[in-house]
Amino acid sequence: MSQSTYYERPEPTSESEWHSRPLEDVYAALETSEEGLDSAAARERLDRYGPNEVETEAGASLFRIFLEQYTSVLIWVLILAAAVMGAIGETLDAAVIAGIVVFITLFGFAQDYRAEQSIQALEELSTTYAMVRRDGEKTEIDATRVVPGDVVFVASGDAVPADARVISASNLRVDESALTGESLSVAKTAETVPKEAAIADRTNVLHKDTVVERGSATAVVIETGPETEIGQIATALEEAEDRDTPFQTELDRLGKVIAVAVIGVVTVIGITELVLGDTAPVQVFMTAVAVAVSAVPEGLPAVVTLSLALGARRMADQNALVRRLPIVEALGSVDVICTDKTGTLTEAEMTVTRLAANRETYQVTGTGYDTDGEFRQDGETANPDQVAELLRCSMLCNDVELGRREDRREASKNEDVGDRKDNPNDEQNDSAAEDAGDELVYLGDPTEISLFVAARKAGFDHDELRDRFPRIDELEFSSDRKRMTTLHETPDGDRIAYTKGAPEVVLERCSREYVDGELLELTDERRAEINARNESFAEDALRVMAFAFRPAAPAELSEDNEQDLVYLGLQGMLDPPRPEVAGALRGCLDAGIDVVMITGDNATTARAIGAELGLASVRVIRGPELEAMSDEELTEVVEDVDIFARTSPEHKTRILTMLQSKGHTVAMTGDGVNDAPAVKNADVGVAMGIRGTDVTEQASDIVLLDDNFATIRDAVRQGRRIFDNVRKFVNYFLSANGAHVLLLFTGIMSGAGLVMTPIMFLWINVVTDGIPALTLGVDPEADNVMERPPRPPAEGVITERIISSIGGIAILITATLLPLFYYYNQVLGDLVLAQTMVFTAFVFMAIARIGAIRTRYGLGLFGNNRWLVGAIAITLTLQLLVLYTPLGILFGVTPLALNHWLQIAVVVAAFSILMAAFVRLQDRFFDRY
């Protein structure tokens, strides 16, 4: 069939009814057929409706990144200062200030651009492919080029490329948890469903980004990109406003406070000088600029950005990708972590851990899909032959396949991987793809995979076993039947049927049991014993399945002949906790962080996993209970519950809102699309990098590349370390700037004169203070960083102690340096020497200030930070170059003699002694930090 070149997408009133319309109507509305589209029609539709991708916020352009560097009030204060200096003819000072502005701008631009490039690179590596029928032939294309009307083919392990109506399906089950949050896979067929069916009940529709667990299907694409169910959720998320972190808000407020303070001080000095004194207007301008430059911590924006960027890089090395730099600091105040269970606290790989066969119980070692493990009984190694018949049944009555799944992220990095669409049979391309990251994987239902792996632990080879017992018929598993039966031909030409399913369902169809090679009558007493064994397994949070067989089976299977079975035994499986999670969770609890498990699993399993990990919650709230609670009732109990079971993604958002209403700072994990609103609205949104969808990643602040709870713990540790370091250099910068302003103001108002020139203040702020401050950003964490409680949400970077430090250090520096300046300027009449002495002494006082700040965190002056040692050495060297080289002309300084150095040493020593006493006084009235 040839399609018309022009295709008009149906109106919204029709598109919501794709599931209820006959296939012939669907073909007609899409102007397509079971043969798919031709290339011309596909190109026209792609041009008209755009690529098949979820619309996300476009990355920032270079121009936008550049302009964002000028949003800081501090930068504009400097620009104004440079303009004033240039206007009054002080071109050298104006050039230096302008150079500082350019440096800060370029530094911030480079950091932001690098972060933007990293995010774009991650998105580019997530390319997926789709198999479609074009021009009558199967063709693999980039999934973004799929259009409405395309006929697509999906099989076990594939991600569905777009919303599509099923044409035909074979034993198809799809994991729709990414969309609906439902953990169990959904059977799909081509049958029409009622118009009023909910999304989760539309069993003839495949949804974009869901995953085929088993089987295969042919389907016709009905919606692409933003028109898909997932796309519509993503579009709604784009309308949500990004929130500033408390730190961003505080920095903005700090800039405004400094700007107002500068205006106030300059106004007071200007009026005083012009009205009461006889100072020339030009000198008043110079003084005003000096005050502005002295008050503004010019290096602070650069140091903050670098510290956050270095912290983000360190977190990336630990599998936590930071999407918004300021969120790094917000991690330090998290006091509740709401986490998924599957894959985050657990391995996300079902594992058979216990068997019951031959009237005995056996333990199975090993975890996940690793075939290393053994069978044990009463603590001793058991012979796998004792459970061979049970395991043979579980491997044959099983749809798991071993296959290769290409790691596209790795393959995209390998330039030798050819275009599979153009050369589908090219051996070189296949080899390159394997080298680029193909991995051997199990394709199928997780429960069946665990059974398959258990059989492999006993030495069964699936290819050899299936060759010896070829399948000739099957009755597939369904939620109504609760069992699956397969019919096989035996090596001697007979037939045998194998059945697995819910223990009560299988057992009622059994009349005999297999015990040590004999078929014995299944008595009522034995049935009671088997049921008791099943209950014992279930009480330990194991998912239990029973297995049976029928020798001399009929030639065709039907539900009527699933009778007179021979009971083989039970297998109990669970998704085991990750081995590192218990320690990580204990570390969070020790740090004052509550951990809340929110899972779609049943309460028994959730409680058992929680108890094993250390979440011994007395009360578990289930989803139905949660829905029955009012907001007031939930608010009363939400802080006392550690486990929520049988929850939906909507429940996550409600739990989050209640916790935030109680004043908590919450980190929320999520993977499915329906988790995105909760992740977006959390104080720190955490997406799963392996199981997570693109929409959830876009809504998140942090992406866990390994889906591991321990990585969250490590991220919180890094967040606290980074916040400590930010607080250190904010304290360091602002205490210096407070001293600048007070020293300058006091000197002018007392008639002593201009203590330092604007360029001297700039040199201290950017170079001699800025370089050591940069290295404070890489300070190691304090030993007790995960032993302290989280800081209160209302507690910012600038605490009462830091405010007292700013004022106290300003007074101490002024008290020690002003007499020195007064002596050389007023007594000896040498203004240049006086300014040089104060300038140099101030630089050396910075070393004492660093020591005092680091001591509070259990660190010495130089301990555990070799970069700080180098920074101080560079700072002192640069200061000497200013004093004893032609650079001194630019700064208006004079070389110092030995007696000058001795006097500076006495002043710095006196300041250090006074500051040590001041710090001890602070310890009596304020918290340590």
PDB file of N, CA and C in Angstrom, residues 651-699:
ATOM      1  N   HIS A 651       1.434   8.458  45.715  1.00  0.00           N
ATOM      2  CA  HIS A 651       1.631   8.430  47.163  1.00  0.00           C
ATOM      3  C   HIS A 651       2.956   9.081  47.547  1.00  0.00           C
ATOM      4  N   LYS A 652       3.964   8.895  46.698  1.00  0.00           N
ATOM      5  CA  LYS A 652       5.280   9.492  46.974  1.00  0.00           C
ATOM      6  C   LYS A 652       5.173  11.004  47.124  1.00  0.00           C
ATOM      7  N   THR A 653       4.464  11.613  46.197  1.00  0.00           N
ATOM      8  CA  THR A 653       4.329  13.065  46.240  1.00  0.00           C
ATOM      9  C   THR A 653       3.620  13.510  47.511  1.00  0.00           C
ATOM     10  N   ARG A 654       2.629  12.757  47.917  1.00  0.00           N
ATOM     11  CA  ARG A 654       1.882  13.124  49.122  1.00  0.00           C
ATOM     12  C   ARG A 654       2.758  12.970  50.375  1.00  0.00           C
ATOM     13  N   ILE A 655       3.499  11.888  50.453  1.00  0.00           N
ATOM     14  CA  ILE A 655       4.397  11.685  51.596  1.00  0.00           C
ATOM     15  C   ILE A 655       5.436  12.805  51.643  1.00  0.00           C
ATOM     16  N   LEU A 656       5.986  13.146  50.483  1.00  0.00           N
ATOM     17  CA  LEU A 656       6.968  14.231  50.399  1.00  0.00           C
ATOM     18  C   LEU A 656       6.385  15.538  50.926  1.00  0.00           C
ATOM     19  N   THR A 657       5.191  15.865  50.464  1.00  0.00           N
ATOM     20  CA  THR A 657       4.556  17.127  50.866  1.00  0.00           C
ATOM     21  C   THR A 657       4.345  17.178  52.379  1.00  0.00           C
ATOM     22  N   MET A 658       3.913  16.064  52.945  1.00  0.00           N
ATOM     23  CA  MET A 658       3.672  16.035  54.394  1.00  0.00           C
ATOM     24  C   MET A 658       4.977  16.195  55.173  1.00  0.00           C
ATOM     25  N   LEU A 659       6.030  15.546  54.716  1.00  0.00           N
ATOM     26  CA  LEU A 659       7.324  15.681  55.395  1.00  0.00           C
ATOM     27  C   LEU A 659       7.837  17.117  55.306  1.00  0.00           C
ATOM     28  N   GLN A 660       7.707  17.732  54.134  1.00  0.00           N
ATOM     29  CA  GLN A 660       8.164  19.110  53.975  1.00  0.00           C
ATOM     30  C   GLN A 660       7.333  20.065  54.832  1.00  0.00           C
ATOM     31  N   SER A 661       6.037  19.757  54.989  1.00  0.00           N
ATOM     32  CA  SER A 661       5.193  20.621  55.819  1.00  0.00           C
ATOM     33  C   SER A 661       5.596  20.569  57.287  1.00  0.00           C
ATOM     34  N   LYS A 662       6.307  19.486  57.658  1.00  0.00           N
ATOM     35  CA  LYS A 662       6.801  19.362  59.031  1.00  0.00           C
ATOM     36  C   LYS A 662       8.179  19.972  59.192  1.00  0.00           C
ATOM     37  N   GLY A 663       8.666  20.651  58.147  1.00  0.00           N
ATOM     38  CA  GLY A 663       9.946  21.346  58.241  1.00  0.00           C
ATOM     39  C   GLY A 663      11.159  20.525  57.876  1.00  0.00           C
ATOM     40  N   HIS A 664      10.957  19.380  57.238  1.00  0.00           N
ATOM     41  CA  HIS A 664      12.092  18.525  56.886  1.00  0.00           C
ATOM     42  C   HIS A 664      12.647  18.892  55.508  1.00  0.00           C
ATOM     43  N   THR A 665      13.941  18.673  55.345  1.00  0.00           N
ATOM     44  CA  THR A 665      14.605  18.795  54.048  1.00  0.00           C
ATOM     45  C   THR A 665      14.733  17.385  53.491  1.00  0.00           C
ATOM     46  N   VAL A 666      14.059  17.119  52.367  1.00  0.00           N
ATOM     47  CA  VAL A 666      13.862  15.745  51.911  1.00  0.00           C
ATOM     48  C   VAL A 666      14.580  15.488  50.589  1.00  0.00           C
ATOM     49  N   ALA A 667      15.306  14.370  50.554  1.00  0.00           N
ATOM     50  CA  ALA A 667      15.835  13.840  49.300  1.00  0.00           C
ATOM     51  C   ALA A 667      14.925  12.702  48.873  1.00  0.00           C
ATOM     52  N   MET A 668      14.488  12.721  47.622  1.00  0.00           N
ATOM     53  CA  MET A 668      13.525  11.728  47.129  1.00  0.00           C
ATOM     54  C   MET A 668      14.108  11.025  45.908  1.00  0.00           C
ATOM     55  N   THR A 669      14.098   9.684  45.932  1.00  0.00           N
ATOM     56  CA  THR A 669      14.569   8.932  44.775  1.00  0.00           C
ATOM     57  C   THR A 669      13.386   8.547  43.900  1.00  0.00           C
ATOM     58  N   GLY A 670      13.655   8.311  42.617  1.00  0.00           N
ATOM     59  CA  GLY A 670      12.606   7.898  41.698  1.00  0.00           C
ATOM     60  C   GLY A 670      13.198   7.352  40.419  1.00  0.00           C
ATOM     61  N   ASP A 671      12.423   6.539  39.716  1.00  0.00           N
ATOM     62  CA  ASP A 671      12.890   6.018  38.431  1.00  0.00           C
ATOM     63  C   ASP A 671      11.830   6.142  37.340  1.00  0.00           C
ATOM     64  N   GLY A 672      10.573   5.835  37.662  1.00  0.00           N
ATOM     65  CA  GLY A 672       9.529   5.899  36.646  1.00  0.00           C
ATOM     66  C   GLY A 672       9.108   7.318  36.324  1.00  0.00           C
ATOM     67  N   VAL A 673       8.435   7.477  35.196  1.00  0.00           N
ATOM     68  CA  VAL A 673       7.968   8.797  34.778  1.00  0.00           C
ATOM     69  C   VAL A 673       7.024   9.388  35.819  1.00  0.00           C
ATOM     70  N   ASN A 674       6.152   8.549  36.396  1.00  0.00           N
ATOM     71  CA  ASN A 674       5.215   9.059  37.392  1.00  0.00           C
ATOM     72  C   ASN A 674       5.902   9.473  38.689  1.00  0.00           C
ATOM     73  N   ASP A 675       7.165   9.080  38.856  1.00  0.00           N
ATOM     74  CA  ASP A 675       7.935   9.543  40.019  1.00  0.00           C
ATOM     75  C   ASP A 675       8.445  10.966  39.819  1.00  0.00           C
ATOM     76  N   ALA A 676       8.438  11.428  38.570  1.00  0.00           N
ATOM     77  CA  ALA A 676       9.072  12.707  38.253  1.00  0.00           C
ATOM     78  C   ALA A 676       8.518  13.878  39.053  1.00  0.00           C
ATOM     79  N   PRO A 677       7.197  14.001  39.261  1.00  0.00           N
ATOM     80  CA  PRO A 677       6.720  15.132  40.068  1.00  0.00           C
ATOM     81  C   PRO A 677       7.287  15.140  41.484  1.00  0.00           C
ATOM     82  N   ALA A 678       7.368  13.964  42.137  1.00  0.00           N
ATOM     83  CA  ALA A 678       7.933  13.909  43.489  1.00  0.00           C
ATOM     84  C   ALA A 678       9.402  14.267  43.466  1.00  0.00           C
ATOM     85  N   VAL A 679      10.133  13.755  42.474  1.00  0.00           N
ATOM     86  CA  VAL A 679      11.566  14.060  42.360  1.00  0.00           C
ATOM     87  C   VAL A 679      11.769  15.555  42.102  1.00  0.00           C
ATOM     88  N   LYS A 680      10.919  16.128  41.250  1.00  0.00           N
ATOM     89  CA  LYS A 680      11.036  17.543  40.899  1.00  0.00           C
ATOM     90  C   LYS A 680      10.774  18.440  42.105  1.00  0.00           C
ATOM     91  N   ASN A 681       9.824  18.054  42.954  1.00  0.00           N
ATOM     92  CA  ASN A 681       9.429  18.903  44.071  1.00  0.00           C
ATOM     93  C   ASN A 681      10.210  18.640  45.347  1.00  0.00           C
ATOM     94  N   ALA A 682      11.031  17.622  45.361  1.00  0.00           N
ATOM     95  CA  ALA A 682      11.848  17.341  46.539  1.00  0.00           C
ATOM     96  C   ALA A 682      12.927  18.413  46.690  1.00  0.00           C
ATOM     97  N   ASP A 683      13.426  18.561  47.901  1.00  0.00           N
ATOM     98  CA  ASP A 683      14.526  19.502  48.118  1.00  0.00           C
ATOM     99  C   ASP A 683      15.761  19.050  47.353  1.00  0.00           C
ATOM    100  N   VAL A 684      15.980  17.741  47.317  1.00  0.00           N
ATOM    101  CA  VAL A 684      17.028  17.150  46.489  1.00  0.00           C
ATOM    102  C   VAL A 684      16.403  15.967  45.755  1.00  0.00           C
ATOM    103  N   GLY A 685      16.227  16.096  44.443  1.00  0.00           N
ATOM    104  CA  GLY A 685      15.634  15.032  43.640  1.00  0.00           C
ATOM    105  C   GLY A 685      16.710  14.115  43.105  1.00  0.00           C
ATOM    106  N   VAL A 686      16.545  12.812  43.318  1.00  0.00           N
ATOM    107  CA  VAL A 686      17.557  11.827  42.943  1.00  0.00           C
ATOM    108  C   VAL A 686      16.947  10.831  41.960  1.00  0.00           C
ATOM    109  N   ALA A 687      17.499  10.758  40.755  1.00  0.00           N
ATOM    110  CA  ALA A 687      17.020   9.824  39.741  1.00  0.00           C
ATOM    111  C   ALA A 687      17.961   8.638  39.637  1.00  0.00           C
ATOM    112  N   MET A 688      17.394   7.508  39.228  1.00  0.00           N
ATOM    113  CA  MET A 688      18.177   6.303  39.025  1.00  0.00           C
ATOM    114  C   MET A 688      18.757   6.303  37.605  1.00  0.00           C
ATOM    115  N   GLY A 689      20.057   6.166  37.490  1.00  0.00           N
ATOM    116  CA  GLY A 689      20.699   6.239  36.187  1.00  0.00           C
ATOM    117  C   GLY A 689      20.558   4.978  35.361  1.00  0.00           C
ATOM    118  N   ILE A 690      20.361   3.823  36.014  1.00  0.00           N
ATOM    119  CA  ILE A 690      20.241   2.565  35.286  1.00  0.00           C
ATOM    120  C   ILE A 690      18.773   2.277  34.966  1.00  0.00           C
ATOM    121  N   ARG A 691      17.915   2.293  36.007  1.00  0.00           N
ATOM    122  CA  ARG A 691      16.504   1.978  35.802  1.00  0.00           C
ATOM    123  C   ARG A 691      15.686   3.206  35.453  1.00  0.00           C
ATOM    124  N   GLY A 692      16.238   4.386  35.655  1.00  0.00           N
ATOM    125  CA  GLY A 692      15.463   5.611  35.511  1.00  0.00           C
ATOM    126  C   GLY A 692      15.159   5.974  34.072  1.00  0.00           C
ATOM    127  N   THR A 693      14.086   6.722  33.903  1.00  0.00           N
ATOM    128  CA  THR A 693      13.703   7.221  32.580  1.00  0.00           C
ATOM    129  C   THR A 693      14.314   8.601  32.346  1.00  0.00           C
ATOM    130  N   ASP A 694      14.362   8.995  31.078  1.00  0.00           N
ATOM    131  CA  ASP A 694      14.917  10.306  30.731  1.00  0.00           C
ATOM    132  C   ASP A 694      14.139  11.430  31.405  1.00  0.00           C
ATOM    133  N   VAL A 695      12.806  11.253  31.500  1.00  0.00           N
ATOM    134  CA  VAL A 695      11.978  12.306  32.086  1.00  0.00           C
ATOM    135  C   VAL A 695      12.353  12.512  33.554  1.00  0.00           C
ATOM    136  N   THR A 696      12.517  11.421  34.288  1.00  0.00           N
ATOM    137  CA  THR A 696      12.870  11.529  35.706  1.00  0.00           C
ATOM    138  C   THR A 696      14.261  12.125  35.869  1.00  0.00           C
ATOM    139  N   GLU A 697      15.190  11.741  35.004  1.00  0.00           N
ATOM    140  CA  GLU A 697      16.533  12.311  35.077  1.00  0.00           C
ATOM    141  C   GLU A 697      16.491  13.818  34.854  1.00  0.00           C
ATOM    142  N   GLN A 698      15.653  14.257  33.896  1.00  0.00           N
ATOM    143  CA  GLN A 698      15.552  15.691  33.632  1.00  0.00           C
ATOM    144  C   GLN A 698      14.947  16.441  34.822  1.00  0.00           C
ATOM    145  N   ALA A 699      14.066  15.778  35.574  1.00  0.00           N
ATOM    146  CA  ALA A 699      13.429  16.420  36.721  1.00  0.00           C
ATOM    147  C   ALA A 699      14.316  16.432  37.947  1.00  0.00           C
TER     148      ALA A 699
END
